[in-house]
Short mmCIF file of N, CA and C in Angstrom, two decimals:
data_model
loop_
_atom_site.label_atom_id
_atom_site.label_comp_id
_atom_site.label_asym_id
_atom_site.label_seq_id
_atom_site.Cartn_x
_atom_site.Cartn_y
_atom_site.Cartn_z
N MET A 1 -22.03 5.91 -25.30
CA MET A 1 -22.43 5.25 -24.08
C MET A 1 -22.56 6.30 -22.98
N ALA A 2 -23.66 6.31 -22.32
CA ALA A 2 -23.88 7.28 -21.23
C ALA A 2 -23.12 6.84 -19.99
N PHE A 3 -22.61 7.82 -19.27
CA PHE A 3 -21.88 7.56 -18.03
C PHE A 3 -22.67 8.15 -16.88
N PRO A 4 -23.31 7.31 -16.09
CA PRO A 4 -24.12 7.83 -14.99
C PRO A 4 -23.29 8.66 -14.02
N GLU A 5 -23.78 9.85 -13.72
CA GLU A 5 -23.06 10.76 -12.84
C GLU A 5 -22.83 10.17 -11.47
N ASN A 6 -23.79 9.38 -10.99
CA ASN A 6 -23.66 8.86 -9.63
C ASN A 6 -22.50 7.87 -9.47
N ILE A 7 -22.05 7.24 -10.55
CA ILE A 7 -20.92 6.32 -10.46
C ILE A 7 -19.67 7.09 -10.06
N CYS A 8 -19.42 8.20 -10.71
CA CYS A 8 -18.25 9.01 -10.38
C CYS A 8 -18.37 9.54 -8.96
N TYR A 9 -19.55 10.03 -8.61
CA TYR A 9 -19.76 10.56 -7.26
C TYR A 9 -19.53 9.48 -6.21
N ASN A 10 -20.10 8.29 -6.46
CA ASN A 10 -19.94 7.20 -5.50
C ASN A 10 -18.49 6.76 -5.39
N ALA A 11 -17.78 6.72 -6.49
CA ALA A 11 -16.37 6.35 -6.46
C ALA A 11 -15.57 7.35 -5.64
N CYS A 12 -15.86 8.63 -5.82
CA CYS A 12 -15.16 9.66 -5.06
C CYS A 12 -15.50 9.56 -3.58
N MET A 13 -16.73 9.31 -3.26
CA MET A 13 -17.14 9.22 -1.86
C MET A 13 -16.51 8.01 -1.18
N ASN A 14 -16.32 6.92 -1.92
CA ASN A 14 -15.70 5.74 -1.34
C ASN A 14 -14.27 6.02 -0.90
N LYS A 15 -13.59 6.94 -1.58
CA LYS A 15 -12.24 7.29 -1.19
C LYS A 15 -12.23 7.90 0.21
N PHE A 16 -13.25 8.66 0.54
CA PHE A 16 -13.31 9.29 1.85
C PHE A 16 -13.64 8.26 2.93
N GLU A 17 -14.22 7.14 2.53
CA GLU A 17 -14.59 6.11 3.49
C GLU A 17 -13.50 5.06 3.64
N GLN A 18 -12.37 5.25 2.95
CA GLN A 18 -11.29 4.28 3.01
C GLN A 18 -10.88 4.02 4.44
N LYS A 19 -10.61 2.77 4.72
CA LYS A 19 -10.18 2.40 6.06
C LYS A 19 -8.80 2.99 6.35
N LEU A 20 -7.90 2.96 5.39
CA LEU A 20 -6.55 3.49 5.56
C LEU A 20 -6.28 4.55 4.51
N THR A 21 -5.52 5.54 4.90
CA THR A 21 -5.11 6.56 3.93
C THR A 21 -4.01 5.99 3.04
N ILE A 22 -3.73 6.67 1.97
CA ILE A 22 -2.65 6.25 1.07
C ILE A 22 -1.34 6.22 1.82
N SER A 23 -1.06 7.25 2.60
CA SER A 23 0.22 7.28 3.32
C SER A 23 0.27 6.15 4.36
N ALA A 24 -0.85 5.84 5.02
CA ALA A 24 -0.85 4.73 5.98
C ALA A 24 -0.53 3.42 5.28
N GLU A 25 -1.08 3.24 4.09
CA GLU A 25 -0.76 2.03 3.31
C GLU A 25 0.72 2.00 2.97
N ASP A 26 1.28 3.15 2.62
CA ASP A 26 2.71 3.21 2.29
C ASP A 26 3.57 2.84 3.50
N TYR A 27 3.20 3.32 4.68
CA TYR A 27 3.96 2.99 5.89
C TYR A 27 3.87 1.51 6.21
N LEU A 28 2.69 0.93 6.08
CA LEU A 28 2.54 -0.52 6.31
C LEU A 28 3.37 -1.32 5.32
N GLU A 29 3.31 -0.92 4.07
CA GLU A 29 4.07 -1.61 3.03
C GLU A 29 5.56 -1.52 3.31
N ALA A 30 6.04 -0.34 3.69
CA ALA A 30 7.46 -0.16 4.01
C ALA A 30 7.87 -1.05 5.18
N ALA A 31 7.02 -1.13 6.20
CA ALA A 31 7.31 -1.98 7.37
C ALA A 31 7.42 -3.44 6.96
N LEU A 32 6.51 -3.88 6.11
CA LEU A 32 6.55 -5.27 5.65
C LEU A 32 7.81 -5.54 4.84
N ILE A 33 8.15 -4.65 3.93
CA ILE A 33 9.33 -4.84 3.09
C ILE A 33 10.59 -4.91 3.95
N LEU A 34 10.68 -4.07 4.96
CA LEU A 34 11.83 -4.13 5.87
C LEU A 34 11.92 -5.50 6.52
N THR A 35 10.79 -6.02 7.00
CA THR A 35 10.83 -7.34 7.65
C THR A 35 11.14 -8.45 6.65
N LEU A 36 10.62 -8.33 5.44
CA LEU A 36 10.92 -9.34 4.41
C LEU A 36 12.41 -9.34 4.05
N ASN A 37 13.04 -8.19 4.19
CA ASN A 37 14.48 -8.07 3.92
C ASN A 37 15.33 -8.44 5.14
N GLY A 38 14.66 -8.90 6.20
CA GLY A 38 15.38 -9.31 7.39
C GLY A 38 15.82 -8.16 8.28
N GLU A 39 15.26 -6.99 8.05
CA GLU A 39 15.61 -5.82 8.85
C GLU A 39 14.56 -5.58 9.92
N ARG A 40 14.96 -4.89 10.97
CA ARG A 40 14.01 -4.47 12.00
C ARG A 40 13.28 -3.23 11.51
N ILE A 41 12.05 -3.08 11.94
CA ILE A 41 11.29 -1.88 11.60
C ILE A 41 11.76 -0.78 12.54
N LYS A 42 12.42 0.21 11.98
CA LYS A 42 12.91 1.35 12.77
C LYS A 42 12.43 2.63 12.11
N VAL A 43 12.20 3.64 12.91
CA VAL A 43 11.74 4.93 12.40
C VAL A 43 12.70 5.43 11.31
N THR A 44 13.99 5.34 11.57
CA THR A 44 14.99 5.83 10.60
C THR A 44 14.90 5.07 9.28
N SER A 45 14.74 3.75 9.36
CA SER A 45 14.67 2.92 8.14
C SER A 45 13.43 3.24 7.31
N VAL A 46 12.31 3.42 7.99
CA VAL A 46 11.07 3.75 7.28
C VAL A 46 11.19 5.14 6.66
N ALA A 47 11.76 6.09 7.40
CA ALA A 47 11.93 7.45 6.89
C ALA A 47 12.80 7.45 5.63
N GLU A 48 13.90 6.71 5.67
CA GLU A 48 14.79 6.62 4.50
C GLU A 48 14.09 5.98 3.32
N ARG A 49 13.36 4.91 3.59
CA ARG A 49 12.68 4.18 2.51
C ARG A 49 11.63 5.04 1.82
N LEU A 50 10.88 5.83 2.61
CA LEU A 50 9.79 6.63 2.05
C LEU A 50 10.19 8.07 1.72
N GLY A 51 11.38 8.47 2.13
CA GLY A 51 11.83 9.84 1.86
C GLY A 51 11.06 10.89 2.64
N VAL A 52 10.74 10.56 3.91
CA VAL A 52 10.01 11.48 4.77
C VAL A 52 10.81 11.70 6.05
N SER A 53 10.35 12.64 6.86
CA SER A 53 11.06 12.96 8.10
C SER A 53 10.78 11.91 9.18
N LYS A 54 11.69 11.81 10.13
CA LYS A 54 11.49 10.89 11.25
C LYS A 54 10.27 11.26 12.10
N PRO A 55 10.02 12.57 12.35
CA PRO A 55 8.79 12.90 13.09
C PRO A 55 7.52 12.46 12.36
N ALA A 56 7.53 12.56 11.03
CA ALA A 56 6.36 12.12 10.25
C ALA A 56 6.15 10.61 10.42
N VAL A 57 7.25 9.86 10.42
CA VAL A 57 7.15 8.41 10.61
C VAL A 57 6.64 8.09 12.01
N THR A 58 7.18 8.77 13.00
CA THR A 58 6.75 8.54 14.38
C THR A 58 5.25 8.76 14.52
N ASN A 59 4.75 9.83 13.95
CA ASN A 59 3.31 10.13 14.01
C ASN A 59 2.50 9.05 13.28
N ALA A 60 2.94 8.69 12.09
CA ALA A 60 2.20 7.70 11.30
C ALA A 60 2.19 6.34 11.99
N LEU A 61 3.32 5.93 12.54
CA LEU A 61 3.38 4.64 13.21
C LEU A 61 2.51 4.64 14.47
N SER A 62 2.45 5.76 15.14
CA SER A 62 1.57 5.87 16.32
C SER A 62 0.11 5.70 15.92
N GLU A 63 -0.27 6.31 14.80
CA GLU A 63 -1.65 6.16 14.30
C GLU A 63 -1.94 4.72 13.92
N LEU A 64 -0.98 4.05 13.29
CA LEU A 64 -1.16 2.65 12.92
C LEU A 64 -1.26 1.78 14.16
N ALA A 65 -0.51 2.12 15.19
CA ALA A 65 -0.59 1.38 16.46
C ALA A 65 -1.97 1.56 17.09
N GLU A 66 -2.50 2.77 17.00
CA GLU A 66 -3.84 3.03 17.54
C GLU A 66 -4.91 2.22 16.81
N LYS A 67 -4.67 1.94 15.54
CA LYS A 67 -5.62 1.15 14.74
C LYS A 67 -5.40 -0.35 14.94
N GLY A 68 -4.40 -0.71 15.74
CA GLY A 68 -4.13 -2.12 16.00
C GLY A 68 -3.36 -2.82 14.90
N LEU A 69 -2.67 -2.05 14.06
CA LEU A 69 -1.95 -2.64 12.93
C LEU A 69 -0.47 -2.89 13.22
N LEU A 70 0.04 -2.26 14.25
CA LEU A 70 1.40 -2.54 14.68
C LEU A 70 1.55 -2.27 16.16
N ILE A 71 2.63 -2.81 16.69
CA ILE A 71 2.97 -2.60 18.09
C ILE A 71 4.23 -1.74 18.12
N LYS A 72 4.15 -0.64 18.82
CA LYS A 72 5.26 0.31 18.87
C LYS A 72 5.60 0.58 20.32
N GLN A 73 6.76 0.08 20.74
CA GLN A 73 7.24 0.33 22.08
C GLN A 73 7.98 1.67 22.09
N PRO A 74 7.77 2.49 23.13
CA PRO A 74 8.52 3.76 23.19
C PRO A 74 10.03 3.48 23.18
N TYR A 75 10.69 4.05 22.21
CA TYR A 75 12.14 3.87 22.03
C TYR A 75 12.54 2.40 21.93
N GLY A 76 11.64 1.59 21.43
CA GLY A 76 11.92 0.16 21.36
C GLY A 76 11.50 -0.44 20.04
N ASP A 77 11.23 -1.72 20.10
CA ASP A 77 10.89 -2.48 18.90
C ASP A 77 9.54 -2.06 18.33
N ILE A 78 9.45 -2.21 17.01
CA ILE A 78 8.21 -1.96 16.28
C ILE A 78 7.94 -3.24 15.49
N SER A 79 6.71 -3.74 15.56
CA SER A 79 6.37 -4.93 14.81
C SER A 79 4.93 -4.85 14.33
N LEU A 80 4.67 -5.53 13.24
CA LEU A 80 3.31 -5.61 12.71
C LEU A 80 2.50 -6.61 13.52
N THR A 81 1.25 -6.27 13.78
CA THR A 81 0.34 -7.24 14.38
C THR A 81 -0.10 -8.20 13.27
N GLU A 82 -0.82 -9.24 13.64
CA GLU A 82 -1.33 -10.16 12.61
C GLU A 82 -2.21 -9.41 11.61
N GLN A 83 -3.09 -8.55 12.13
CA GLN A 83 -3.96 -7.75 11.26
C GLN A 83 -3.12 -6.82 10.38
N GLY A 84 -2.10 -6.19 10.96
CA GLY A 84 -1.24 -5.29 10.21
C GLY A 84 -0.46 -6.01 9.13
N LYS A 85 0.02 -7.20 9.46
CA LYS A 85 0.76 -8.00 8.48
C LYS A 85 -0.15 -8.41 7.32
N LYS A 86 -1.36 -8.81 7.66
CA LYS A 86 -2.32 -9.22 6.62
C LYS A 86 -2.62 -8.05 5.67
N GLU A 87 -2.86 -6.87 6.25
CA GLU A 87 -3.15 -5.68 5.44
C GLU A 87 -1.93 -5.29 4.60
N ALA A 88 -0.74 -5.33 5.21
CA ALA A 88 0.49 -4.99 4.49
C ALA A 88 0.75 -5.96 3.34
N GLU A 89 0.50 -7.23 3.57
CA GLU A 89 0.67 -8.24 2.51
C GLU A 89 -0.30 -8.00 1.36
N ARG A 90 -1.53 -7.59 1.70
CA ARG A 90 -2.52 -7.28 0.65
C ARG A 90 -2.03 -6.11 -0.20
N ILE A 91 -1.55 -5.07 0.46
CA ILE A 91 -1.06 -3.88 -0.23
C ILE A 91 0.16 -4.20 -1.08
N TYR A 92 1.12 -4.92 -0.50
CA TYR A 92 2.35 -5.25 -1.22
C TYR A 92 2.07 -6.22 -2.37
N GLY A 93 1.11 -7.13 -2.16
CA GLY A 93 0.74 -8.05 -3.24
C GLY A 93 0.17 -7.29 -4.44
N LYS A 94 -0.65 -6.30 -4.15
CA LYS A 94 -1.21 -5.46 -5.22
C LYS A 94 -0.08 -4.71 -5.93
N HIS A 95 0.86 -4.20 -5.16
CA HIS A 95 2.01 -3.47 -5.72
C HIS A 95 2.79 -4.38 -6.69
N ARG A 96 3.11 -5.58 -6.23
CA ARG A 96 3.89 -6.50 -7.07
C ARG A 96 3.11 -6.90 -8.33
N LEU A 97 1.80 -7.15 -8.16
CA LEU A 97 0.96 -7.51 -9.30
C LEU A 97 0.98 -6.40 -10.35
N LEU A 98 0.77 -5.17 -9.91
CA LEU A 98 0.74 -4.04 -10.85
C LEU A 98 2.10 -3.83 -11.50
N HIS A 99 3.15 -3.99 -10.73
CA HIS A 99 4.50 -3.84 -11.28
C HIS A 99 4.73 -4.86 -12.39
N ASP A 100 4.39 -6.12 -12.12
CA ASP A 100 4.56 -7.18 -13.12
C ASP A 100 3.66 -6.94 -14.34
N PHE A 101 2.45 -6.48 -14.10
CA PHE A 101 1.51 -6.18 -15.18
C PHE A 101 2.09 -5.09 -16.10
N LEU A 102 2.60 -4.03 -15.51
CA LEU A 102 3.17 -2.94 -16.31
C LEU A 102 4.39 -3.42 -17.09
N LEU A 103 5.22 -4.25 -16.48
CA LEU A 103 6.37 -4.80 -17.20
C LEU A 103 5.91 -5.64 -18.39
N ARG A 104 4.86 -6.42 -18.17
CA ARG A 104 4.33 -7.27 -19.25
C ARG A 104 3.79 -6.44 -20.41
N LEU A 105 3.29 -5.23 -20.09
CA LEU A 105 2.81 -4.32 -21.14
C LEU A 105 3.95 -3.69 -21.93
N GLY A 106 5.18 -3.83 -21.41
CA GLY A 106 6.33 -3.26 -22.09
C GLY A 106 6.85 -1.99 -21.44
N VAL A 107 6.33 -1.63 -20.30
CA VAL A 107 6.80 -0.46 -19.57
C VAL A 107 8.18 -0.77 -18.99
N SER A 108 9.07 0.20 -18.98
CA SER A 108 10.41 -0.02 -18.45
C SER A 108 10.35 -0.30 -16.95
N GLU A 109 11.37 -0.95 -16.43
CA GLU A 109 11.45 -1.29 -15.00
C GLU A 109 11.30 -0.04 -14.12
N GLN A 110 12.02 1.00 -14.47
CA GLN A 110 11.99 2.23 -13.66
C GLN A 110 10.60 2.87 -13.67
N THR A 111 10.01 2.99 -14.83
CA THR A 111 8.69 3.60 -14.94
C THR A 111 7.63 2.73 -14.27
N ALA A 112 7.74 1.42 -14.43
CA ALA A 112 6.79 0.51 -13.78
C ALA A 112 6.85 0.68 -12.26
N GLY A 113 8.06 0.81 -11.72
CA GLY A 113 8.22 1.01 -10.29
C GLY A 113 7.56 2.28 -9.80
N ILE A 114 7.70 3.33 -10.56
CA ILE A 114 7.11 4.63 -10.19
C ILE A 114 5.59 4.60 -10.36
N ASP A 115 5.14 4.10 -11.52
CA ASP A 115 3.71 4.13 -11.82
C ASP A 115 2.87 3.22 -10.92
N CYS A 116 3.39 2.04 -10.59
CA CYS A 116 2.58 1.16 -9.76
C CYS A 116 2.37 1.76 -8.38
N CYS A 117 3.34 2.53 -7.89
CA CYS A 117 3.16 3.22 -6.60
C CYS A 117 2.07 4.28 -6.68
N LYS A 118 1.90 4.86 -7.85
CA LYS A 118 0.89 5.90 -8.02
C LYS A 118 -0.52 5.33 -8.11
N ILE A 119 -0.66 4.17 -8.74
CA ILE A 119 -2.01 3.66 -9.01
C ILE A 119 -2.47 2.56 -8.05
N GLU A 120 -1.56 1.99 -7.27
CA GLU A 120 -1.94 0.84 -6.44
C GLU A 120 -3.02 1.16 -5.41
N HIS A 121 -3.11 2.40 -4.99
CA HIS A 121 -4.06 2.77 -3.94
C HIS A 121 -5.45 3.07 -4.49
N ASP A 122 -5.57 3.26 -5.80
CA ASP A 122 -6.82 3.73 -6.37
C ASP A 122 -7.62 2.67 -7.12
N LEU A 123 -7.04 1.51 -7.32
CA LEU A 123 -7.76 0.49 -8.09
C LEU A 123 -8.76 -0.26 -7.22
N SER A 124 -9.88 -0.56 -7.82
CA SER A 124 -10.90 -1.35 -7.11
C SER A 124 -10.45 -2.80 -7.01
N ASP A 125 -11.03 -3.52 -6.07
CA ASP A 125 -10.74 -4.95 -5.92
C ASP A 125 -11.11 -5.70 -7.20
N GLU A 126 -12.19 -5.26 -7.85
CA GLU A 126 -12.64 -5.91 -9.09
C GLU A 126 -11.56 -5.79 -10.17
N THR A 127 -11.00 -4.60 -10.32
CA THR A 127 -9.96 -4.38 -11.32
C THR A 127 -8.72 -5.21 -11.00
N VAL A 128 -8.34 -5.23 -9.74
CA VAL A 128 -7.17 -6.01 -9.33
C VAL A 128 -7.39 -7.49 -9.64
N GLU A 129 -8.58 -8.00 -9.36
CA GLU A 129 -8.88 -9.40 -9.64
C GLU A 129 -8.81 -9.69 -11.14
N CYS A 130 -9.30 -8.76 -11.96
CA CYS A 130 -9.23 -8.93 -13.42
C CYS A 130 -7.79 -8.93 -13.91
N ILE A 131 -6.96 -8.06 -13.35
CA ILE A 131 -5.55 -8.03 -13.71
C ILE A 131 -4.90 -9.35 -13.30
N LYS A 132 -5.24 -9.83 -12.12
CA LYS A 132 -4.69 -11.10 -11.62
C LYS A 132 -5.03 -12.24 -12.59
N LYS A 133 -6.30 -12.31 -13.02
CA LYS A 133 -6.72 -13.35 -13.96
C LYS A 133 -5.99 -13.21 -15.30
N PHE A 134 -5.85 -11.97 -15.76
CA PHE A 134 -5.13 -11.73 -17.01
C PHE A 134 -3.69 -12.20 -16.91
N MET A 135 -3.04 -11.93 -15.78
CA MET A 135 -1.64 -12.27 -15.61
C MET A 135 -1.43 -13.78 -15.51
N GLU A 136 -2.48 -14.52 -15.13
CA GLU A 136 -2.38 -15.98 -15.03
C GLU A 136 -2.42 -16.67 -16.38
N LYS A 137 -2.81 -15.94 -17.42
CA LYS A 137 -2.91 -16.53 -18.77
C LYS A 137 -1.55 -16.70 -19.36
#
């Protein structure tokens, strides 16, 4: 079967056109998980969850605030906007779907947790929808 070169090129180019970077998605997901756990979104909590420095979190959250995805008060509360919450839920939903899919394939809990974080940002919506349909069977 021939593989058209332009498919690979177009797929690579779409990555550059992504609305959010992988790390931005990770920060949004971490913020959502903190709120789902009943915790406040704090720079320290996000840094601990993602294993990054507090200055890195501060910069990333400022960028997300500029995109209208969260509200960040100087030295105060941080919260997701409606748009930010919607995007974070989409990202986290994909994460959970992939985690469950990998477990269903027989992958260990630990490996599934690691691997779904690696692949969740790179799958097309079409692939995610197919996995969703498969998981419903």
